[in-house]
Coordinates of C-alpha atoms in Angstrom, one line a residue:
Chain Z
M1 CA 4.6 -25.4 8.7
T2 CA 1.2 -24.0 8.7
S3 CA 0.6 -24.9 12.2
V4 CA 0.6 -21.8 15.0
L5 CA 2.7 -23.5 17.3
T6 CA 5.9 -23.0 15.4
K7 CA 9.4 -22.5 17.2
K8 CA 9.0 -19.1 16.3
N9 CA 5.8 -18.2 17.4
L10 CA 6.6 -19.8 20.7
L11 CA 9.5 -17.7 21.7
I12 CA 7.6 -14.7 20.8
L13 CA 4.6 -15.8 23.1
G14 CA 7.3 -16.6 25.5
C15 CA 8.7 -13.3 25.7
I16 CA 5.3 -11.7 25.8
L17 CA 4.6 -13.1 29.0
L18 CA 7.9 -12.8 30.5
T19 CA 7.5 -9.2 29.8
F20 CA 4.5 -9.3 31.7
V21 CA 5.6 -11.3 34.6
L22 CA 8.7 -9.2 34.9
V23 CA 6.5 -5.8 35.2
Q24 CA 3.9 -7.0 37.3
V25 CA 6.8 -8.6 39.8
L26 CA 8.5 -5.0 40.2
M27 CA 5.0 -3.3 40.5
S28 CA 4.4 -5.5 43.4
V29 CA 7.9 -5.5 44.8
G30 CA 7.5 -1.7 44.9
F31 CA 10.5 -1.1 42.4
I32 CA 7.7 0.5 39.6
T33 CA 6.2 2.9 42.2
S34 CA 2.7 4.3 41.0
F35 CA 4.6 7.8 39.4
H36 CA 6.7 5.2 37.1
E37 CA 3.1 3.8 36.4
I38 CA 1.8 7.0 35.0
T39 CA 4.8 6.5 32.5
L40 CA 3.9 3.1 32.0
A41 CA 0.6 3.8 31.0
T42 CA 1.9 6.7 28.8
I43 CA 4.2 4.5 26.9
C44 CA 1.4 1.7 26.7
I45 CA -1.2 4.1 25.0
N46 CA 1.0 6.1 22.9
I47 CA 2.2 2.3 21.4
I48 CA -1.2 1.5 20.6
L49 CA -1.5 4.8 18.9
A50 CA 1.6 5.2 16.8
V51 CA 1.7 1.7 15.9
S52 CA -2.1 2.0 14.0
L53 CA -1.2 5.5 12.9
N54 CA 2.0 3.9 11.2
L55 CA -0.5 1.5 9.5
V56 CA -2.0 4.8 8.3
T57 CA 0.8 6.9 7.4
G58 CA 3.4 4.7 7.1
F59 CA 2.5 1.5 5.4
T60 CA -0.3 3.2 3.3
G61 CA 1.3 6.5 2.7
Q62 CA -1.3 8.9 3.5
F63 CA -0.3 11.8 5.7
S64 CA -2.7 11.8 8.6
L65 CA -2.8 14.9 11.2
G66 CA -6.5 13.7 12.9
H67 CA -5.1 10.6 15.4
A68 CA -6.1 12.4 18.2
G69 CA -9.6 13.2 17.1
F70 CA -10.2 9.2 16.6
M71 CA -8.9 8.5 20.0
S72 CA -11.2 11.5 21.3
I73 CA -13.7 9.6 20.7
G74 CA -12.6 6.1 22.0
A75 CA -12.6 8.2 25.2
Y76 CA -15.7 10.0 25.5
V77 CA -17.5 6.3 24.6
C78 CA -15.7 4.7 26.9
A79 CA -16.4 7.1 29.9
L80 CA -19.4 7.7 29.0
I81 CA -20.6 3.9 29.1
V82 CA -18.4 3.0 31.9
M83 CA -20.0 5.6 33.8
R84 CA -23.1 4.5 33.6
F85 CA -21.9 0.8 34.0
D86 CA -19.6 1.0 36.9
S87 CA -18.5 -2.5 36.2
V88 CA -15.5 -4.8 34.4
A89 CA -18.1 -5.5 32.2
G90 CA -19.2 -2.3 31.3
F91 CA -15.4 -1.2 30.9
L92 CA -15.1 -4.2 28.2
V93 CA -17.9 -3.1 26.9
G94 CA -17.2 0.7 26.5
I95 CA -13.7 -0.6 24.6
L96 CA -15.6 -2.2 22.3
A97 CA -18.1 0.5 21.7
A98 CA -14.7 3.0 21.8
A99 CA -13.4 1.1 19.1
L100 CA -16.5 0.6 16.8
A101 CA -17.5 4.1 16.9
A102 CA -14.3 5.2 16.4
T103 CA -14.1 3.2 13.2
I104 CA -17.3 4.2 11.6
V105 CA -16.6 8.1 12.1
G106 CA -13.1 6.8 10.6
I107 CA -14.6 5.5 7.5
L108 CA -17.4 8.4 7.5
I109 CA -14.1 10.7 7.4
G110 CA -11.7 8.8 5.4
I111 CA -14.3 8.2 2.5
P112 CA -14.1 11.9 1.1
T113 CA -11.0 12.7 2.4
L114 CA -8.5 10.2 1.6
R115 CA -9.1 11.6 -2.2
L116 CA -6.7 13.9 -1.6
K117 CA -3.1 13.6 -1.4
G118 CA 0.1 14.7 0.7
D119 CA -0.2 17.8 2.6
Y120 CA -3.8 18.4 1.2
L121 CA -5.0 15.3 2.9
A122 CA -3.0 16.6 5.8
I123 CA -4.7 20.0 6.5
A124 CA -8.1 17.8 5.6
T125 CA -7.3 15.3 8.4
L126 CA -6.3 17.8 10.7
G127 CA -9.5 20.0 10.1
M128 CA -11.6 16.7 10.9
A129 CA -10.0 16.4 14.1
E130 CA -10.6 19.5 14.9
I131 CA -14.5 19.3 14.1
I132 CA -14.3 16.0 16.1
R133 CA -12.9 18.4 19.0
V134 CA -15.6 21.2 18.8
V135 CA -18.3 19.2 18.9
F136 CA -17.3 17.8 22.3
L137 CA -17.0 20.9 23.5
N138 CA -20.2 21.8 22.6
L139 CA -22.3 18.9 23.6
E140 CA -24.2 18.5 26.6
I141 CA -23.7 15.0 27.4
T142 CA -19.5 15.5 27.3
N143 CA -19.9 18.6 29.8
G144 CA -18.2 20.8 27.4
A145 CA -15.1 22.3 27.9
A146 CA -15.2 21.4 31.6
G147 CA -15.3 17.4 30.7
L148 CA -16.0 14.5 32.2
S149 CA -14.8 13.6 35.4
G150 CA -14.5 11.2 38.0
I151 CA -14.4 8.2 35.7
P152 CA -14.0 4.8 37.1
R153 CA -10.6 3.2 36.7
Y154 CA -10.7 0.0 34.9
T155 CA -7.8 0.5 33.3
N156 CA -4.6 -1.0 34.8
W157 CA -1.5 -3.1 33.8
F158 CA -3.0 -6.1 33.2
W159 CA -5.5 -4.4 30.4
M160 CA -3.0 -2.1 28.8
Y161 CA -0.7 -4.9 28.2
L162 CA -3.3 -7.2 26.9
F163 CA -4.4 -4.1 24.6
V164 CA -0.7 -3.1 23.2
V165 CA -0.1 -7.2 22.0
L166 CA -3.4 -7.2 20.6
T167 CA -2.8 -4.2 18.6
I168 CA 0.9 -5.2 17.8
V169 CA 0.1 -8.8 16.9
L170 CA -3.0 -8.0 14.6
I171 CA -1.6 -4.8 13.0
N172 CA 1.7 -6.9 12.0
N173 CA -0.2 -9.7 11.1
F174 CA -2.7 -7.5 8.6
I175 CA 0.6 -5.9 7.1
R176 CA 2.2 -9.4 6.0
S177 CA -1.0 -10.4 4.5
S178 CA -2.1 -9.6 0.6
H179 CA -5.0 -7.1 2.0
G180 CA -1.4 -5.1 3.9
R181 CA 0.6 -5.7 0.7
A182 CA -1.9 -3.9 -1.5
C183 CA -1.9 -1.1 1.3
I184 CA 2.2 -1.0 1.0
S185 CA 1.6 -0.6 -3.1
I186 CA -0.2 2.3 -2.5
R187 CA 2.6 4.0 -0.8
E188 CA 4.7 3.0 -3.3
D189 CA 3.7 4.1 -6.6
E190 CA -0.8 4.7 -6.3
I191 CA -1.2 4.8 -10.3
A192 CA 0.7 1.0 -10.8
A193 CA -1.0 -0.4 -8.0
E194 CA -4.6 0.6 -9.4
S195 CA -3.0 -0.9 -12.6
M196 CA -2.4 -4.7 -11.0
G197 CA -6.0 -4.4 -9.7
I198 CA -5.7 -2.9 -6.5
N199 CA -9.4 -0.7 -5.5
T200 CA -6.9 2.1 -3.8
T201 CA -9.6 3.8 -2.3
K202 CA -11.0 0.9 -0.7
F203 CA -7.6 -0.1 1.2
K204 CA -7.0 3.5 1.8
V205 CA -10.5 3.8 3.4
M206 CA -9.7 0.1 4.9
A207 CA -6.1 1.5 6.6
F208 CA -8.0 4.3 7.8
A209 CA -10.6 2.3 9.5
I210 CA -8.4 -0.1 10.8
G211 CA -5.9 2.7 12.7
S212 CA -9.0 4.5 13.6
F213 CA -10.3 1.5 15.5
F214 CA -7.2 0.8 17.9
A215 CA -7.0 4.7 18.3
G216 CA -10.7 4.4 19.5
I217 CA -8.9 1.6 21.9
A218 CA -6.5 3.7 23.5
G219 CA -8.7 6.5 24.1
A220 CA -10.8 4.1 25.9
L221 CA -7.9 3.2 27.6
Y222 CA -6.6 6.5 28.6
A223 CA -10.6 7.8 29.6
S224 CA -10.4 5.0 32.2
Y225 CA -7.2 5.7 33.3
F226 CA -6.7 9.5 34.0
Y227 CA -10.2 9.5 35.5
F228 CA -10.3 13.0 33.3
I229 CA -10.8 13.9 30.2
K230 CA -11.6 17.1 28.4
P231 CA -11.7 18.4 24.4
N232 CA -8.7 19.8 24.5
T233 CA -6.8 16.9 25.9
F234 CA -7.2 15.6 21.8
G235 CA -6.4 18.8 20.5
F236 CA -3.8 19.1 17.2
L237 CA -0.3 19.0 19.7
K238 CA -1.9 15.6 20.5
S239 CA -2.0 14.1 17.1
I240 CA 1.5 15.8 16.5
D241 CA 2.4 13.8 19.4
I242 CA 1.8 10.8 17.8
L243 CA 3.1 11.5 14.4
V244 CA 6.5 12.4 16.2
I245 CA 6.7 8.9 17.4
V246 CA 5.7 7.3 14.0
V247 CA 8.5 9.4 12.2
L248 CA 11.3 9.0 15.0
G249 CA 10.5 5.4 14.9
G250 CA 10.4 4.9 11.2
M251 CA 7.6 5.5 8.6
G252 CA 6.8 1.6 7.9
S253 CA 8.4 0.0 11.1
I254 CA 6.0 -1.5 13.8
T255 CA 9.2 -2.0 16.1
G256 CA 10.6 1.2 15.3
S257 CA 7.3 2.6 16.6
I258 CA 7.2 0.8 19.7
I259 CA 11.1 1.8 20.8
A260 CA 10.2 5.6 20.1
A261 CA 7.0 5.3 22.3
V262 CA 9.1 4.0 24.8
L263 CA 12.0 6.2 24.3
L264 CA 10.4 9.6 24.3
A265 CA 8.3 8.7 27.4
L266 CA 11.2 7.9 29.5
V267 CA 13.3 11.3 28.0
S268 CA 10.2 12.9 29.0
T269 CA 10.0 11.9 32.3
F270 CA 13.7 11.9 33.1
L271 CA 13.5 15.3 31.8
Q272 CA 11.0 16.1 34.3
S273 CA 13.7 17.1 37.1
F274 CA 14.5 20.2 34.8
T275 CA 11.4 21.7 34.5
A276 CA 12.8 25.4 32.8
V277 CA 14.5 23.5 30.1
R278 CA 12.5 20.2 29.7
M279 CA 10.8 21.3 26.4
I280 CA 14.0 22.6 24.7
F281 CA 15.9 19.1 25.5
Y282 CA 12.8 17.2 24.3
A283 CA 12.8 19.3 20.9
L284 CA 16.7 19.1 20.7
V285 CA 16.4 15.3 21.3
L286 CA 14.1 15.4 18.2
V287 CA 16.2 17.6 15.9
I288 CA 19.1 15.5 16.6
I289 CA 17.8 12.2 15.8
M290 CA 16.2 13.8 12.5
I291 CA 19.4 15.2 11.5
F292 CA 21.5 11.8 12.2
R293 CA 18.6 9.6 10.8
P294 CA 15.9 11.0 8.7
Q295 CA 14.3 7.7 7.8
G296 CA 13.6 7.5 11.5
L297 CA 15.5 5.3 14.0
L298 CA 14.8 1.9 12.1
G299 CA 13.4 3.4 8.7
T300 CA 11.0 0.6 6.9
K301 CA 13.2 -2.1 9.0
E302 CA 11.8 -4.2 12.2
I303 CA 14.2 -5.2 14.8
T304 CA 13.5 -8.6 14.2
D305 CA 15.4 -8.1 10.8
L306 CA 18.5 -7.8 12.3
F307 CA 18.1 -11.6 13.4
K308 CA 16.9 -12.7 10.2
F309 CA 20.3 -11.1 8.4
R310 CA 22.6 -12.3 10.8
R311 CA 21.0 -15.7 10.2
K312 CA 21.5 -15.4 6.6
N313 CA 25.2 -14.7 6.5
E314 CA 26.0 -17.6 8.7
R315 CA 24.6 -19.8 6.2
I316 CA 26.5 -18.2 3.3
E317 CA 29.7 -18.9 5.2
Chain E
M1 CA -15.9 -10.8 -33.5
P2 CA -12.4 -9.2 -32.4
L3 CA -11.2 -9.8 -28.9
L4 CA -10.6 -6.2 -28.2
S5 CA -12.5 -3.4 -30.5
I6 CA -12.3 0.1 -30.4
E7 CA -14.4 2.0 -31.9
K8 CA -13.9 5.7 -32.9
V9 CA -12.4 6.5 -29.9
T10 CA -11.6 10.3 -28.8
K11 CA -9.9 11.7 -26.1
S12 CA -9.3 15.6 -25.4
F13 CA -7.9 17.4 -22.7
G14 CA -9.7 21.1 -23.3
G15 CA -8.8 22.3 -26.4
L16 CA -6.1 19.4 -27.4
T17 CA -7.3 16.2 -28.9
A18 CA -4.7 13.6 -27.9
V19 CA -6.3 10.8 -29.9
S20 CA -8.9 11.7 -32.4
N21 CA -11.9 9.0 -33.8
V22 CA -9.2 6.1 -33.5
S23 CA -10.9 2.6 -34.4
M24 CA -9.1 -0.8 -34.2
H25 CA -9.2 -4.4 -33.3
L26 CA -7.2 -7.1 -32.0
N27 CA -8.0 -10.4 -32.8
K28 CA -7.6 -13.7 -30.2
G29 CA -3.6 -14.5 -30.2
E30 CA -2.8 -12.1 -32.1
L31 CA 0.8 -9.8 -31.8
V32 CA -0.1 -6.2 -32.7
G33 CA 2.1 -2.5 -33.2
L34 CA 1.3 0.5 -32.3
I35 CA 3.9 3.0 -33.5
G36 CA 3.9 6.7 -34.4
P37 CA 6.5 10.0 -33.9
N38 CA 6.7 11.1 -30.3
G39 CA 3.7 12.6 -28.8
A40 CA 1.8 10.9 -31.7
G41 CA -0.8 9.7 -28.7
K42 CA 0.5 6.0 -28.1
T43 CA 0.1 6.4 -24.7
T44 CA -2.8 8.1 -24.4
L45 CA -4.4 5.2 -26.1
F46 CA -2.9 2.9 -23.9
N47 CA -4.4 5.0 -20.9
L48 CA -7.8 4.9 -22.5
L49 CA -7.4 1.0 -22.7
T50 CA -6.3 0.5 -19.0
G51 CA -9.0 3.0 -17.3
V52 CA -6.7 6.0 -16.4
Y53 CA -8.5 8.4 -18.8
E54 CA -11.9 8.1 -19.6
P55 CA -12.7 8.5 -23.5
T56 CA -14.5 11.5 -24.6
S57 CA -16.5 9.5 -26.6
G58 CA -16.4 6.1 -28.4
S59 CA -16.3 2.8 -27.1
I60 CA -13.6 -0.2 -26.2
K61 CA -15.7 -3.3 -26.0
L62 CA -13.7 -6.4 -24.7
Q63 CA -15.2 -9.5 -26.1
L64 CA -14.0 -12.8 -24.1
E65 CA -14.6 -16.5 -25.4
E66 CA -16.7 -17.7 -22.5
E67 CA -18.7 -14.7 -22.5
K68 CA -21.9 -14.0 -24.6
N69 CA -22.0 -10.0 -24.6
P70 CA -18.9 -7.9 -25.0
R71 CA -18.0 -5.6 -22.0
E72 CA -17.4 -1.7 -22.4
L73 CA -14.1 -1.0 -20.7
G74 CA -14.3 2.6 -21.4
G75 CA -15.1 4.4 -17.9
L76 CA -13.8 1.7 -16.0
K77 CA -11.4 1.9 -13.2
P78 CA -7.7 0.9 -13.3
Y79 CA -8.7 -1.9 -11.1
N80 CA -11.7 -3.2 -12.6
V81 CA -10.1 -3.1 -16.3
T82 CA -7.4 -5.0 -14.6
K83 CA -9.9 -7.7 -13.4
T84 CA -11.2 -8.4 -16.8
G85 CA -8.3 -9.0 -18.2
L86 CA -5.9 -6.2 -19.4
A87 CA -2.8 -5.9 -17.9
R88 CA -0.3 -3.4 -19.0
T89 CA 3.5 -2.1 -18.4
F90 CA 4.4 1.0 -18.0
Q91 CA 6.5 3.2 -20.5
N92 CA 8.8 5.0 -17.6
I93 CA 9.4 1.8 -15.4
R94 CA 6.7 1.9 -12.4
L95 CA 7.7 -0.7 -10.4
F96 CA 7.1 -1.0 -6.5
K97 CA 11.0 0.2 -5.9
D98 CA 11.1 -0.2 -2.1
L99 CA 9.6 -3.6 -2.4
T100 CA 11.5 -7.0 -2.9
V101 CA 11.2 -8.6 -6.2
L102 CA 8.6 -11.5 -4.9
D103 CA 6.5 -8.6 -3.2
N104 CA 6.2 -6.8 -6.5
V105 CA 4.7 -9.7 -8.2
R106 CA 2.6 -11.0 -5.4
I107 CA 0.6 -7.7 -5.2
A108 CA -0.5 -8.2 -8.5
M109 CA -1.9 -11.5 -7.3
H110 CA -4.1 -9.6 -5.0
Q111 CA -7.0 -10.1 -7.1
N112 CA -7.1 -13.7 -7.0
I113 CA -6.7 -14.2 -3.5
Q114 CA -8.5 -16.8 -1.9
Y115 CA -9.0 -15.4 2.0
Q116 CA -10.9 -12.6 3.5
L117 CA -9.9 -9.9 6.2
P118 CA -10.8 -12.2 9.3
S119 CA -7.8 -14.2 7.9
A120 CA -5.5 -11.4 7.2
F121 CA -6.1 -10.4 11.0
L122 CA -5.6 -13.7 12.5
H123 CA -3.7 -15.9 10.1
F124 CA -5.9 -18.7 9.8
N125 CA -5.1 -22.1 8.0
K126 CA -6.2 -20.8 4.8
Y127 CA -4.1 -18.0 4.8
H128 CA -0.8 -20.1 5.0
K129 CA -2.1 -22.2 2.7
E130 CA -2.8 -19.0 0.0
E131 CA 0.2 -17.4 0.9
D132 CA 2.3 -20.6 -0.2
R133 CA 0.1 -21.1 -3.4
L134 CA 0.9 -17.2 -4.0
K135 CA 4.5 -17.6 -3.1
E136 CA 5.0 -20.5 -5.6
E137 CA 3.0 -19.2 -8.4
A138 CA 5.3 -16.1 -8.0
E139 CA 8.3 -17.9 -8.1
R140 CA 7.3 -20.0 -11.1
L141 CA 6.7 -16.2 -12.9
L142 CA 9.8 -15.3 -12.2
D143 CA 11.8 -18.2 -12.8
I144 CA 11.1 -17.4 -16.6
F145 CA 12.5 -14.1 -16.5
H146 CA 15.6 -15.8 -14.5
L147 CA 14.8 -13.4 -11.5
A148 CA 14.0 -16.2 -8.8
H149 CA 17.3 -16.0 -7.3
K150 CA 17.2 -12.3 -7.2
K151 CA 13.3 -12.4 -5.5
N152 CA 14.3 -10.7 -1.8
E153 CA 16.3 -7.9 -3.6
L154 CA 14.8 -4.2 -3.8
A155 CA 13.2 -3.9 -6.9
K156 CA 15.6 -0.7 -7.2
N157 CA 18.8 -2.5 -7.0
L158 CA 17.8 -4.5 -10.1
P159 CA 19.8 -3.5 -13.3
Y160 CA 17.7 -1.8 -15.8
G161 CA 16.8 -4.5 -18.0
E162 CA 15.7 -7.0 -15.5
Q163 CA 13.6 -4.0 -14.4
R164 CA 11.8 -4.2 -17.4
H165 CA 11.4 -8.1 -17.2
L166 CA 10.2 -7.7 -13.6
E167 CA 7.6 -5.5 -15.0
I168 CA 6.5 -7.8 -17.6
A169 CA 6.7 -10.9 -14.8
R170 CA 4.4 -8.5 -12.6
A171 CA 1.9 -7.8 -15.7
L172 CA 1.4 -11.2 -16.1
A173 CA 1.0 -12.1 -12.7
T174 CA -2.7 -10.8 -12.8
K175 CA -3.6 -13.4 -15.1
P176 CA -4.4 -11.2 -18.6
V177 CA -6.2 -12.0 -21.6
I178 CA -4.6 -9.2 -23.4
L179 CA -1.0 -7.5 -22.3
L180 CA -0.2 -4.1 -23.1
L181 CA 3.5 -3.4 -23.7
D182 CA 4.4 0.3 -23.2
E183 CA 7.8 0.6 -25.4
P184 CA 9.4 -2.7 -23.6
A185 CA 12.8 -2.3 -25.5
A186 CA 13.3 1.4 -24.4
G187 CA 17.1 2.0 -23.5
M188 CA 18.0 -1.7 -24.0
N189 CA 20.9 -2.6 -26.1
P190 CA 20.8 -4.7 -29.3
Q191 CA 21.3 -8.2 -27.6
E192 CA 18.8 -7.3 -24.7
T193 CA 16.3 -6.5 -27.5
A194 CA 17.2 -9.5 -29.2
S195 CA 16.6 -11.5 -25.9
L196 CA 13.3 -10.0 -25.2
T197 CA 11.9 -10.5 -29.2
E198 CA 12.4 -14.0 -28.0
T199 CA 10.8 -13.4 -24.6
I200 CA 7.9 -11.7 -25.8
K201 CA 7.0 -14.4 -28.7
W202 CA 7.8 -17.2 -26.0
L203 CA 5.3 -15.6 -23.3
R204 CA 2.3 -15.8 -26.4
K205 CA 2.4 -18.9 -27.0
E206 CA 3.0 -20.0 -23.3
F207 CA 0.3 -17.9 -21.6
D208 CA -2.1 -17.9 -24.6
L209 CA -1.9 -14.3 -25.0
T210 CA -3.0 -11.3 -26.9
I211 CA -0.5 -8.6 -26.8
L212 CA -0.5 -4.7 -28.5
L213 CA 2.9 -3.3 -27.9
I214 CA 4.1 0.4 -28.5
E215 CA 7.6 0.7 -29.5
H216 CA 10.3 2.8 -31.1
D217 CA 12.5 0.3 -32.3
M218 CA 11.5 -0.8 -35.4
S219 CA 13.6 -4.2 -36.1
L220 CA 11.8 -5.3 -33.1
V221 CA 8.4 -4.0 -34.5
M222 CA 8.4 -5.4 -37.7
K223 CA 10.3 -8.7 -36.7
I224 CA 7.5 -10.0 -34.5
C225 CA 4.4 -7.7 -34.9
E226 CA 1.5 -9.4 -37.5
R227 CA -0.1 -6.4 -37.8
I228 CA 0.8 -2.7 -37.1
Y229 CA -1.4 0.6 -36.3
V230 CA 0.2 4.1 -37.0
L231 CA -0.8 6.8 -35.0
D232 CA 0.2 10.3 -35.8
Y233 CA -1.3 13.9 -34.2
G234 CA -3.8 11.7 -32.5
M235 CA -5.2 10.2 -35.6
L236 CA -4.8 6.9 -37.3
I237 CA -2.8 7.0 -40.7
A238 CA -2.2 3.5 -41.8
S239 CA -2.4 0.0 -41.0
G240 CA -1.3 -3.1 -41.9
K241 CA 1.0 -5.9 -42.6
P242 CA 4.8 -4.7 -41.8
A243 CA 5.6 -4.8 -45.0
E244 CA 2.7 -2.6 -46.2
I245 CA 3.4 -0.2 -43.3
R246 CA 7.4 -0.2 -44.5
A247 CA 6.0 1.3 -48.1
N248 CA 3.3 3.4 -47.0
K249 CA 3.7 6.8 -48.3
R250 CA 1.9 8.6 -45.3
V251 CA 3.9 6.5 -42.7
I252 CA 7.1 7.6 -44.2
E253 CA 5.8 11.3 -44.0
A254 CA 5.2 11.1 -40.9
Y255 CA 8.4 10.1 -39.8
L256 CA 10.8 11.4 -42.3
G257 CA 9.0 14.8 -42.8
E258 CA 7.3 15.7 -46.7
E259 CA 8.9 15.3 -49.6
V260 CA 10.5 18.9 -51.3
S261 CA 9.1 19.5 -54.6
H262 CA 11.6 21.1 -56.7
A263 CA 9.8 24.1 -58.4

């Protein structure tokens, strides 16, 4: 059973490759137009952001309103590098540097703020993200409020898909490890977790750092896809957007975040033809879902649990 | 030298002294009771021992057999206290309610896990080997408390008595030297209490434990404790064998009030 090539893993790998090929084919035959492609990019980037924020907020229970701040660090770092070294290698180095820079800032911000709880932490992370935004607004290298434009475009479907899969697999693995369980125990009962030998500060900062790492990657992909970034792209509202996906999908459900990211992007694209009432409808969808599913679409369950459950029932019969 | 020595420990919250100048000790393998009326400072003392509070003054020393010098526990963080070998249960059950019974126990085993962060992310062979070991050990522990068949149920769905048992199992999963039980029989009926009594006795032998027990159920305390300490208003008012405590005038006064003298 210790082999990586179990039946289940092969099945998952098959699904992953199939999805990739399917979208690639649809793109080459022109079914997915370049207009759709923007939606696709938004979905991919939002999945990375939502899954990584879910680790912090959904699994570890640390309410963060600053995720866009880490995304912006990734975006600026990658943009600056790829503008100087205009090549695929430069792009990949940019992504790595983006992720590491976001992680370092995440740790530096996490250590002082994570001793706060609940709403206090939310306000503190919000403030930290604002500080990051204002720094970018005033730095010369980031070109202030005008932002950076003409960023070479290297992000394509292949890279986006690769990083989405990597994010999901790595965070899912982490959750299912002893370290991940330690994080979840903090959400459940911090005092009990500490009494069971869990260094709660360490694991909170760890979750925060991992979340920032992937937010940095998302920012890097964003910068190299949309040509243009400015500090206000990564403001308070972007953090809220990500949080909405996490809450809607279910705090503590990775597949929930994925489904919610896809759903919201589709709803938003579909409503683009009704410009006047677009935001009202969008908000209405959120309100309706929250009334009927306050725990989010999937709660803390995963979509794969459904299959497990069915199999168990069959065995009983 | 005793395994655990509490020397002149005081804890005050502002003007209120919850524990005042208390000295106690636990010898290896003993089963000691800590009793006292409500608000006497028993749980505060537990919180001092486990690092939830830092003593205002005094010291708490743990002398492990294999070590030369005693370790000071006062002021350590709770997770470090647990690492040195003290595990506890809580007066008002603090399980990880929305996690499975198995996960509750596995989380307590984290401090002994033998793989690092890279394995956690990439699930190397070491991960699988350790997780298998963890699961096996956790199931063995659950089996002792007849909970193995409920390992996949959420902790909150267990009946009250089983939740109490799960809390003890979880504490044992940290591989303690000393087990601190905070009112383990609270809310149990006489049959459940009787069975718990047997379990505690058996555990002490099986796991080579030293146990300190807070309890209101006098039948339980008198039956299984070798020595008893009595707290009242944060002060130690008596200590000794159950028979001595039962006859102690100050203890009776603390529980029943002073005798009214007839003029």
